[in-house]
Amino acid sequence: MEKIILDVDTGIDDALAILLAVESGRFDILGITAVNGNVPLDYVIKNTKKVLKHTGKESINVYKGASRPILIEPFHEYSVHGNDGIGGALSSIEVDSDDVADMFAPDFIIEQAERHQGELTLIMVGPLTNLALALRKEPRLAKWIKQVVVMGGLVSEAGKGNTLPTSEFNMYADAEAAKMVFHSGIPLKLVSLDVTKKTFLTSEDIEKLKGTHYYDFVKECTAVYRKYSEENYGVNGCALHDPLTVGVVLDPTLVTTASYFVDIETKSELSYGQTICDFGNLWNKEPNVEICLDVDSERFISMFIDTLKNTIN
Ligand code: RIB
Ligand code: CA
């Protein structure tokens, strides 16, 4: 079983990523670390615990991480994820957001990376604040970690960001953290909007889950996201940004990749949080990121649906 830590800012697609990770049966999930992002940290923890309870895996520990970015003021995405972060779903599930593991998330990442040197994969689907803090505290982390797979950025599709024209939410929400991570030497794979925007879960896809344990939750939690997509992109669907990031760990052949030097803009008002990929090697720097150039969207959506379909109601 692949040892992983999932770092989340649960949000709707984070919740779907947790479902895929848990139901894949392929991961030894050492813990889930929570970070301020889509919604404030308290909601992230509450939503993550609700989703784990819904999967029956409340035994997986949740670790409290950074409650704010390293430098800028917090910026949340209520318009996409709803006021609570999961579109109002699982409202009947009671959890205590104070009931978290007794260790700061960055310290847990360091502890587990040292204990499982060369074996631990970090799946990062929120802003990179927790990982940046862990690297600042223990730079050897970059050598201990097997791989970090990050949902974030956009590299080829310049100008088609979801937060600024140049910038994707996870990078924008803490660009200083992202810059620290991208310059740390840690082995990075970037699952960017270039590919995640192609993995749209439509209302028709969701109907294939009818009769399964997750049908009601997936339909309810994605409703606000699908409405946002319909209003902004004309498609009633939910981009599976975070689930694809988990999918890429489950099956790396889902994406076509190449390695380049990528840096993060932190000074510009116009393009704060931009992931700048040096395709022409103009900066003459060693590649630091494996970027995703394309994805087998159909095969991934089938993987997602088939994994969740295996759960009878
Ligand atoms: O830009 C999409 C990313 O930002 C996803 O991880 C979503 O959950 C938000 O965190
Ligand atoms: Ca997320």
mmCIF file of C-alpha atoms and ligand atoms in Angstrom:
data_model
loop_
_atom_site.group_PDB
_atom_site.id
_atom_site.type_symbol
_atom_site.label_atom_id
_atom_site.label_comp_id
_atom_site.label_asym_id
_atom_site.label_seq_id
_atom_site.Cartn_x
_atom_site.Cartn_y
_atom_site.Cartn_z
ATOM 1 C CA MET A 1 0.000 0.000 0.000
ATOM 2 C CA GLU A 2 1.296 3.454 -0.941
ATOM 3 C CA LYS A 3 1.952 5.558 2.179
ATOM 4 C CA ILE A 4 0.364 9.001 1.752
ATOM 5 C CA ILE A 5 -0.538 12.137 3.621
ATOM 6 C CA LEU A 6 -3.391 14.093 2.017
ATOM 7 C CA ASP A 7 -3.213 17.889 2.618
ATOM 8 C CA VAL A 8 -6.616 19.505 2.076
ATOM 9 C CA ASP A 9 -8.620 22.745 2.218
ATOM 10 C CA THR A 10 -11.957 20.893 2.107
ATOM 11 C CA GLY A 11 -13.870 22.299 -0.252
ATOM 12 C CA ILE A 12 -16.070 20.320 -2.572
ATOM 13 C CA ASP A 13 -13.422 18.769 -4.806
ATOM 14 C CA ASP A 14 -11.205 18.072 -1.796
ATOM 15 C CA ALA A 15 -14.122 16.068 -0.365
ATOM 16 C CA LEU A 16 -14.393 14.069 -3.599
ATOM 17 C CA ALA A 17 -10.623 13.508 -3.505
ATOM 18 C CA ILE A 18 -10.931 12.072 0.014
ATOM 19 C CA LEU A 19 -13.669 9.701 -1.218
ATOM 20 C CA LEU A 20 -11.446 8.486 -4.078
ATOM 21 C CA ALA A 21 -8.392 8.078 -1.831
ATOM 22 C CA VAL A 22 -10.328 6.133 0.811
ATOM 23 C CA GLU A 23 -12.416 3.970 -1.550
ATOM 24 C CA SER A 24 -9.469 3.140 -3.853
ATOM 25 C CA GLY A 25 -8.232 0.786 -1.114
ATOM 26 C CA ARG A 26 -4.723 1.393 -2.449
ATOM 27 C CA PHE A 27 -3.431 3.837 0.164
ATOM 28 C CA ASP A 28 -2.084 3.626 3.684
ATOM 29 C CA ILE A 29 -3.428 7.061 4.635
ATOM 30 C CA LEU A 30 -1.135 8.076 7.520
ATOM 31 C CA GLY A 31 -3.215 11.180 8.169
ATOM 32 C CA ILE A 32 -5.020 14.115 6.598
ATOM 33 C CA THR A 33 -3.565 17.585 7.209
ATOM 34 C CA ALA A 34 -5.856 20.610 7.045
ATOM 35 C CA VAL A 35 -4.901 24.058 5.766
ATOM 36 C CA ASN A 36 -6.689 27.407 5.405
ATOM 37 C CA GLY A 37 -7.848 27.742 1.798
ATOM 38 C CA ASN A 38 -11.248 27.484 0.136
ATOM 39 C CA VAL A 39 -12.795 28.242 3.530
ATOM 40 C CA PRO A 40 -11.333 29.105 6.974
ATOM 41 C CA LEU A 41 -9.393 26.327 8.745
ATOM 42 C CA ASP A 42 -12.182 25.554 11.218
ATOM 43 C CA TYR A 43 -14.555 24.741 8.346
ATOM 44 C CA VAL A 44 -11.836 22.764 6.551
ATOM 45 C CA ILE A 45 -11.414 20.557 9.634
ATOM 46 C CA LYS A 46 -15.174 20.239 10.183
ATOM 47 C CA ASN A 47 -15.790 19.303 6.514
ATOM 48 C CA THR A 48 -12.902 16.836 6.437
ATOM 49 C CA LYS A 49 -14.163 15.092 9.585
ATOM 50 C CA LYS A 50 -17.716 14.985 8.193
ATOM 51 C CA VAL A 51 -16.507 13.378 4.951
ATOM 52 C CA LEU A 52 -14.399 10.834 6.856
ATOM 53 C CA LYS A 53 -17.417 10.004 9.043
ATOM 54 C CA HIS A 54 -19.520 9.567 5.879
ATOM 55 C CA THR A 55 -16.937 7.116 4.514
ATOM 56 C CA GLY A 56 -16.845 5.248 7.839
ATOM 57 C CA LYS A 57 -13.146 6.087 8.199
ATOM 58 C CA GLU A 58 -13.250 8.514 11.095
ATOM 59 C CA SER A 59 -10.256 6.527 12.446
ATOM 60 C CA ILE A 60 -8.032 8.481 10.027
ATOM 61 C CA ASN A 61 -6.498 11.330 12.059
ATOM 62 C CA VAL A 62 -6.977 14.937 10.977
ATOM 63 C CA TYR A 63 -4.128 17.357 11.783
ATOM 64 C CA LYS A 64 -4.653 21.088 12.240
ATOM 65 C CA GLY A 65 -2.319 23.165 10.043
ATOM 66 C CA ALA A 66 -1.874 26.788 9.101
ATOM 67 C CA SER A 67 -4.897 29.012 9.751
ATOM 68 C CA ARG A 68 -3.638 31.695 7.365
ATOM 69 C CA PRO A 69 -1.144 32.208 4.509
ATOM 70 C CA ILE A 70 2.497 32.998 5.286
ATOM 71 C CA LEU A 71 2.262 36.659 4.270
ATOM 72 C CA ILE A 72 -0.970 37.819 2.593
ATOM 73 C CA GLU A 73 -4.429 38.035 4.212
ATOM 74 C CA PRO A 74 -6.627 34.919 3.841
ATOM 75 C CA PHE A 75 -8.676 34.748 0.612
ATOM 76 C CA HIS A 76 -11.597 32.280 0.495
ATOM 77 C CA GLU A 77 -13.685 30.881 -2.379
ATOM 78 C CA TYR A 78 -17.245 30.844 -0.964
ATOM 79 C CA SER A 79 -18.743 31.525 -4.417
ATOM 80 C CA VAL A 80 -17.508 28.149 -5.648
ATOM 81 C CA HIS A 81 -17.712 25.984 -2.515
ATOM 82 C CA GLY A 82 -20.633 27.566 -0.655
ATOM 83 C CA ASN A 83 -20.549 29.285 2.752
ATOM 84 C CA ASP A 84 -19.686 26.069 4.635
ATOM 85 C CA GLY A 85 -17.253 24.725 1.991
ATOM 86 C CA ILE A 86 -19.108 21.573 0.897
ATOM 87 C CA GLY A 87 -22.217 23.107 -0.622
ATOM 88 C CA GLY A 88 -24.281 22.553 2.526
ATOM 89 C CA ALA A 89 -24.033 18.757 2.241
ATOM 90 C CA LEU A 90 -23.690 16.371 5.257
ATOM 91 C CA SER A 91 -25.466 18.980 7.414
ATOM 92 C CA SER A 92 -26.907 16.214 9.618
ATOM 93 C CA ILE A 93 -23.453 14.861 10.527
ATOM 94 C CA GLU A 94 -22.203 16.285 13.827
ATOM 95 C CA VAL A 95 -18.421 16.614 14.358
ATOM 96 C CA ASP A 96 -16.195 18.508 16.785
ATOM 97 C CA SER A 97 -13.597 20.581 14.911
ATOM 98 C CA ASP A 98 -11.568 20.784 18.135
ATOM 99 C CA ASP A 99 -11.226 16.990 18.131
ATOM 100 C CA VAL A 100 -8.025 16.848 16.083
ATOM 101 C CA ALA A 101 -4.710 15.011 16.486
ATOM 102 C CA ASP A 102 -2.392 16.565 19.059
ATOM 103 C CA MET A 103 0.319 17.682 16.603
ATOM 104 C CA PHE A 104 0.662 20.687 14.277
ATOM 105 C CA ALA A 105 0.291 19.504 10.664
ATOM 106 C CA PRO A 106 3.776 20.608 9.483
ATOM 107 C CA ASP A 107 5.317 18.722 12.436
ATOM 108 C CA PHE A 108 3.312 15.601 11.513
ATOM 109 C CA ILE A 109 4.576 15.815 7.920
ATOM 110 C CA ILE A 110 8.188 16.045 9.197
ATOM 111 C CA GLU A 111 7.697 13.198 11.699
ATOM 112 C CA GLN A 112 6.209 10.817 9.108
ATOM 113 C CA ALA A 113 8.709 11.719 6.382
ATOM 114 C CA GLU A 114 11.622 10.989 8.751
ATOM 115 C CA ARG A 115 9.998 7.738 9.901
ATOM 116 C CA HIS A 116 9.201 6.529 6.343
ATOM 117 C CA GLN A 117 12.176 7.919 4.403
ATOM 118 C CA GLY A 118 11.797 7.394 0.659
ATOM 119 C CA GLU A 119 8.337 5.861 1.049
ATOM 120 C CA LEU A 120 5.970 8.791 1.716
ATOM 121 C CA THR A 121 3.957 10.576 -0.985
ATOM 122 C CA LEU A 122 2.372 13.929 -0.131
ATOM 123 C CA ILE A 123 -0.801 14.717 -2.064
ATOM 124 C CA MET A 124 -1.318 18.482 -1.756
ATOM 125 C CA VAL A 125 -4.714 19.764 -2.884
ATOM 126 C CA GLY A 126 -4.830 23.124 -1.121
ATOM 127 C CA PRO A 127 -2.489 26.089 -0.650
ATOM 128 C CA LEU A 128 1.071 24.926 0.165
ATOM 129 C CA THR A 129 1.375 26.705 3.535
ATOM 130 C CA ASN A 130 1.778 23.528 5.648
ATOM 131 C CA LEU A 131 4.491 22.094 3.398
ATOM 132 C CA ALA A 132 6.366 25.405 3.225
ATOM 133 C CA LEU A 133 6.395 25.662 7.037
ATOM 134 C CA ALA A 134 7.574 22.041 7.320
ATOM 135 C CA LEU A 135 10.413 22.665 4.842
ATOM 136 C CA ARG A 136 11.485 25.827 6.665
ATOM 137 C CA LYS A 137 11.615 23.897 9.949
ATOM 138 C CA GLU A 138 13.275 20.752 8.514
ATOM 139 C CA PRO A 139 14.966 21.266 5.087
ATOM 140 C CA ARG A 140 16.013 17.558 5.037
ATOM 141 C CA LEU A 141 12.333 16.877 4.292
ATOM 142 C CA ALA A 142 13.146 17.496 0.611
ATOM 143 C CA LYS A 143 15.393 14.406 0.656
ATOM 144 C CA TRP A 144 13.153 12.216 2.837
ATOM 145 C CA ILE A 145 9.972 12.589 0.783
ATOM 146 C CA LYS A 146 9.374 10.141 -2.101
ATOM 147 C CA GLN A 147 7.197 12.540 -4.110
ATOM 148 C CA VAL A 148 4.901 15.541 -3.722
ATOM 149 C CA VAL A 149 1.939 15.659 -6.106
ATOM 150 C CA VAL A 150 0.387 19.130 -6.096
ATOM 151 C CA MET A 151 -2.933 20.350 -7.479
ATOM 152 C CA GLY A 152 -2.253 23.900 -8.630
ATOM 153 C CA GLY A 153 -1.141 26.426 -11.164
ATOM 154 C CA LEU A 154 -1.451 26.575 -14.921
ATOM 155 C CA VAL A 155 1.495 26.285 -17.267
ATOM 156 C CA SER A 156 0.508 26.004 -20.938
ATOM 157 C CA GLU A 157 -2.901 27.671 -20.768
ATOM 158 C CA ALA A 158 -1.585 31.151 -19.930
ATOM 159 C CA GLY A 159 -4.348 33.636 -19.163
ATOM 160 C CA LYS A 160 -6.938 30.986 -18.263
ATOM 161 C CA GLY A 161 -6.546 31.068 -14.493
ATOM 162 C CA ASN A 162 -9.464 30.703 -12.087
ATOM 163 C CA THR A 163 -8.482 33.399 -9.572
ATOM 164 C CA LEU A 164 -6.500 35.871 -11.700
ATOM 165 C CA PRO A 165 -6.131 35.495 -15.475
ATOM 166 C CA THR A 166 -2.619 34.178 -14.765
ATOM 167 C CA SER A 167 -3.230 32.408 -11.469
ATOM 168 C CA GLU A 168 -4.922 29.318 -10.024
ATOM 169 C CA PHE A 169 -6.455 29.402 -6.517
ATOM 170 C CA ASN A 170 -4.041 27.144 -4.542
ATOM 171 C CA MET A 171 -1.007 29.057 -5.798
ATOM 172 C CA TYR A 172 -2.720 32.474 -5.444
ATOM 173 C CA ALA A 173 -3.929 31.734 -1.909
ATOM 174 C CA ASP A 174 -0.310 31.529 -0.663
ATOM 175 C CA ALA A 175 2.211 32.315 -3.425
ATOM 176 C CA GLU A 176 5.067 32.791 -0.920
ATOM 177 C CA ALA A 177 4.504 29.247 0.366
ATOM 178 C CA ALA A 178 4.412 27.890 -3.177
ATOM 179 C CA LYS A 179 7.677 29.685 -4.024
ATOM 180 C CA MET A 180 9.392 28.157 -0.988
ATOM 181 C CA VAL A 181 8.211 24.677 -1.999
ATOM 182 C CA PHE A 182 9.185 25.065 -5.665
ATOM 183 C CA HIS A 183 12.692 26.217 -4.635
ATOM 184 C CA SER A 184 13.216 23.519 -1.976
ATOM 185 C CA GLY A 185 14.450 20.724 -4.238
ATOM 186 C CA ILE A 186 11.608 18.446 -3.120
ATOM 187 C CA PRO A 187 10.453 16.099 -5.971
ATOM 188 C CA LEU A 188 7.327 17.790 -7.386
ATOM 189 C CA LYS A 189 4.623 16.759 -9.839
ATOM 190 C CA LEU A 190 2.200 19.572 -10.714
ATOM 191 C CA VAL A 191 -1.382 18.637 -11.656
ATOM 192 C CA SER A 192 -2.450 22.010 -13.008
ATOM 193 C CA LEU A 193 -5.634 23.547 -14.391
ATOM 194 C CA ASP A 194 -4.307 22.690 -17.874
ATOM 195 C CA VAL A 195 -5.381 19.084 -17.212
ATOM 196 C CA THR A 196 -7.837 19.290 -14.288
ATOM 197 C CA LYS A 197 -10.187 21.568 -16.255
ATOM 198 C CA LYS A 198 -10.565 18.674 -18.738
ATOM 199 C CA THR A 199 -11.892 16.316 -16.035
ATOM 200 C CA PHE A 200 -15.467 17.543 -15.651
ATOM 201 C CA LEU A 201 -17.923 15.460 -13.589
ATOM 202 C CA THR A 202 -21.270 16.133 -15.244
ATOM 203 C CA SER A 203 -24.773 15.650 -13.847
ATOM 204 C CA GLU A 204 -25.048 12.640 -16.197
ATOM 205 C CA ASP A 205 -21.894 11.131 -14.673
ATOM 206 C CA ILE A 206 -23.322 11.634 -11.185
ATOM 207 C CA GLU A 207 -26.511 9.737 -12.119
ATOM 208 C CA LYS A 208 -24.300 6.652 -12.671
ATOM 209 C CA LEU A 209 -23.771 6.657 -8.890
ATOM 210 C CA LYS A 210 -27.500 6.180 -8.195
ATOM 211 C CA GLY A 211 -28.029 3.431 -5.636
ATOM 212 C CA THR A 212 -24.528 3.773 -4.191
ATOM 213 C CA HIS A 213 -23.568 5.079 -0.763
ATOM 214 C CA TYR A 214 -22.195 8.344 -2.163
ATOM 215 C CA TYR A 215 -24.890 9.325 -4.704
ATOM 216 C CA ASP A 216 -26.746 11.782 -2.445
ATOM 217 C CA PHE A 217 -23.566 13.382 -1.118
ATOM 218 C CA VAL A 218 -21.882 13.821 -4.521
ATOM 219 C CA LYS A 219 -25.110 15.206 -6.041
ATOM 220 C CA GLU A 220 -25.751 17.625 -3.151
ATOM 221 C CA CYS A 221 -22.190 18.844 -2.525
ATOM 222 C CA THR A 222 -21.485 19.493 -6.213
ATOM 223 C CA ALA A 223 -24.765 21.352 -6.883
ATOM 224 C CA VAL A 224 -23.394 24.825 -6.014
ATOM 225 C CA TYR A 225 -20.166 24.086 -7.965
ATOM 226 C CA ARG A 226 -22.127 22.815 -11.007
ATOM 227 C CA LYS A 227 -24.367 25.926 -10.883
ATOM 228 C CA TYR A 228 -21.219 28.138 -10.779
ATOM 229 C CA SER A 229 -19.757 26.234 -13.766
ATOM 230 C CA GLU A 230 -23.019 26.510 -15.717
ATOM 231 C CA GLU A 231 -23.160 30.287 -15.087
ATOM 232 C CA ASN A 232 -19.468 30.847 -15.883
ATOM 233 C CA TYR A 233 -18.564 28.128 -18.391
ATOM 234 C CA GLY A 234 -21.965 26.994 -19.719
ATOM 235 C CA VAL A 235 -21.414 23.422 -18.536
ATOM 236 C CA ASN A 236 -23.304 21.822 -15.621
ATOM 237 C CA GLY A 237 -20.308 20.055 -14.156
ATOM 238 C CA CYS A 238 -17.705 20.039 -11.459
ATOM 239 C CA ALA A 239 -14.027 20.122 -12.403
ATOM 240 C CA LEU A 240 -12.328 17.274 -10.502
ATOM 241 C CA HIS A 241 -9.158 19.262 -9.705
ATOM 242 C CA ASP A 242 -8.333 17.465 -6.447
ATOM 243 C CA PRO A 243 -9.630 13.980 -7.347
ATOM 244 C CA LEU A 244 -7.419 13.952 -10.469
ATOM 245 C CA THR A 245 -4.421 14.727 -8.246
ATOM 246 C CA VAL A 246 -5.223 11.580 -6.256
ATOM 247 C CA GLY A 247 -5.899 9.739 -9.529
ATOM 248 C CA VAL A 248 -2.434 10.591 -10.831
ATOM 249 C CA VAL A 249 -0.897 8.868 -7.784
ATOM 250 C CA LEU A 250 -3.166 5.847 -8.321
ATOM 251 C CA ASP A 251 -2.307 5.666 -12.036
ATOM 252 C CA PRO A 252 0.498 7.933 -13.332
ATOM 253 C CA THR A 253 -0.316 6.872 -16.921
ATOM 254 C CA LEU A 254 -3.469 9.026 -16.759
ATOM 255 C CA VAL A 255 -1.312 12.051 -17.624
ATOM 256 C CA THR A 256 1.456 12.904 -20.058
ATOM 257 C CA THR A 257 4.275 14.755 -18.291
ATOM 258 C CA ALA A 258 7.544 16.591 -18.906
ATOM 259 C CA SER A 259 10.019 18.315 -16.573
ATOM 260 C CA TYR A 260 10.787 22.024 -16.639
ATOM 261 C CA PHE A 261 11.898 24.827 -14.346
ATOM 262 C CA VAL A 262 8.810 26.503 -12.868
ATOM 263 C CA ASP A 263 8.820 29.591 -10.637
ATOM 264 C CA ILE A 264 6.102 31.456 -8.770
ATOM 265 C CA GLU A 265 5.315 35.178 -9.097
ATOM 266 C CA THR A 266 5.025 36.837 -5.676
ATOM 267 C CA LYS A 267 5.669 40.538 -6.394
ATOM 268 C CA SER A 268 3.177 41.497 -9.122
ATOM 269 C CA GLU A 269 -0.358 42.745 -8.449
ATOM 270 C CA LEU A 270 -1.329 41.667 -11.965
ATOM 271 C CA SER A 271 -0.068 38.083 -11.756
ATOM 272 C CA TYR A 272 0.489 37.203 -8.074
ATOM 273 C CA GLY A 273 0.595 33.398 -7.750
ATOM 274 C CA GLN A 274 1.364 32.731 -11.435
ATOM 275 C CA THR A 275 3.240 29.485 -12.100
ATOM 276 C CA ILE A 276 5.730 30.488 -14.779
ATOM 277 C CA CYS A 277 7.025 27.483 -16.739
ATOM 278 C CA ASP A 278 10.314 28.083 -18.583
ATOM 279 C CA PHE A 279 9.551 25.934 -21.657
ATOM 280 C CA GLY A 280 12.428 27.575 -23.591
ATOM 281 C CA ASN A 281 14.934 27.204 -20.704
ATOM 282 C CA LEU A 282 15.706 30.943 -20.976
ATOM 283 C CA TRP A 283 16.656 31.043 -17.291
ATOM 284 C CA ASN A 284 19.060 28.144 -17.849
ATOM 285 C CA LYS A 285 17.970 26.411 -14.629
ATOM 286 C CA GLU A 286 17.629 22.687 -13.850
ATOM 287 C CA PRO A 287 14.010 21.438 -14.050
ATOM 288 C CA ASN A 288 12.323 21.421 -10.617
ATOM 289 C CA VAL A 289 8.806 20.258 -11.537
ATOM 290 C CA GLU A 290 7.231 17.449 -13.563
ATOM 291 C CA ILE A 291 4.304 19.217 -15.230
ATOM 292 C CA CYS A 292 1.223 17.592 -16.810
ATOM 293 C CA LEU A 293 0.739 18.259 -20.526
ATOM 294 C CA ASP A 294 -2.363 16.154 -21.144
ATOM 295 C CA VAL A 295 -4.792 13.777 -19.442
ATOM 296 C CA ASP A 296 -6.921 10.783 -20.457
ATOM 297 C CA SER A 297 -10.073 12.480 -19.099
ATOM 298 C CA GLU A 298 -12.476 9.699 -20.048
ATOM 299 C CA ARG A 299 -10.387 7.021 -18.363
ATOM 300 C CA PHE A 300 -10.089 9.139 -15.201
ATOM 301 C CA ILE A 301 -13.816 9.928 -14.950
ATOM 302 C CA SER A 302 -14.496 6.198 -15.361
ATOM 303 C CA MET A 303 -11.940 5.441 -12.619
ATOM 304 C CA PHE A 304 -13.644 7.953 -10.309
ATOM 305 C CA ILE A 305 -17.185 6.665 -10.973
ATOM 306 C CA ASP A 306 -16.219 2.956 -10.887
ATOM 307 C CA THR A 307 -14.342 3.403 -7.579
ATOM 308 C CA LEU A 308 -17.338 5.071 -5.921
ATOM 309 C CA LYS A 309 -19.832 2.650 -7.537
ATOM 310 C CA ASN A 310 -18.275 -0.214 -5.571
ATOM 311 C CA THR A 311 -20.010 1.095 -2.454
ATOM 312 C CA ILE A 312 -23.560 -0.192 -2.143
ATOM 313 C CA ASN A 313 -26.001 1.924 -0.145
HETATM 314 O O1 RIB B 1 -8.018 25.810 -8.282
HETATM 315 C C1 RIB B 1 -8.616 24.649 -7.779
HETATM 316 C C2 RIB B 1 -8.094 24.323 -6.426
HETATM 317 O O2 RIB B 1 -8.384 25.384 -5.518
HETATM 318 C C3 RIB B 1 -8.752 23.077 -5.815
HETATM 319 O O3 RIB B 1 -7.847 22.449 -4.947
HETATM 320 C C4 RIB B 1 -9.896 23.652 -5.049
HETATM 321 O O4 RIB B 1 -10.309 22.804 -3.975
HETATM 322 C C5 RIB B 1 -9.271 24.911 -4.501
HETATM 323 O O5 RIB B 1 -8.519 24.548 -3.348
HETATM 324 CA CA CA B 2 -8.557 22.020 -2.659
#
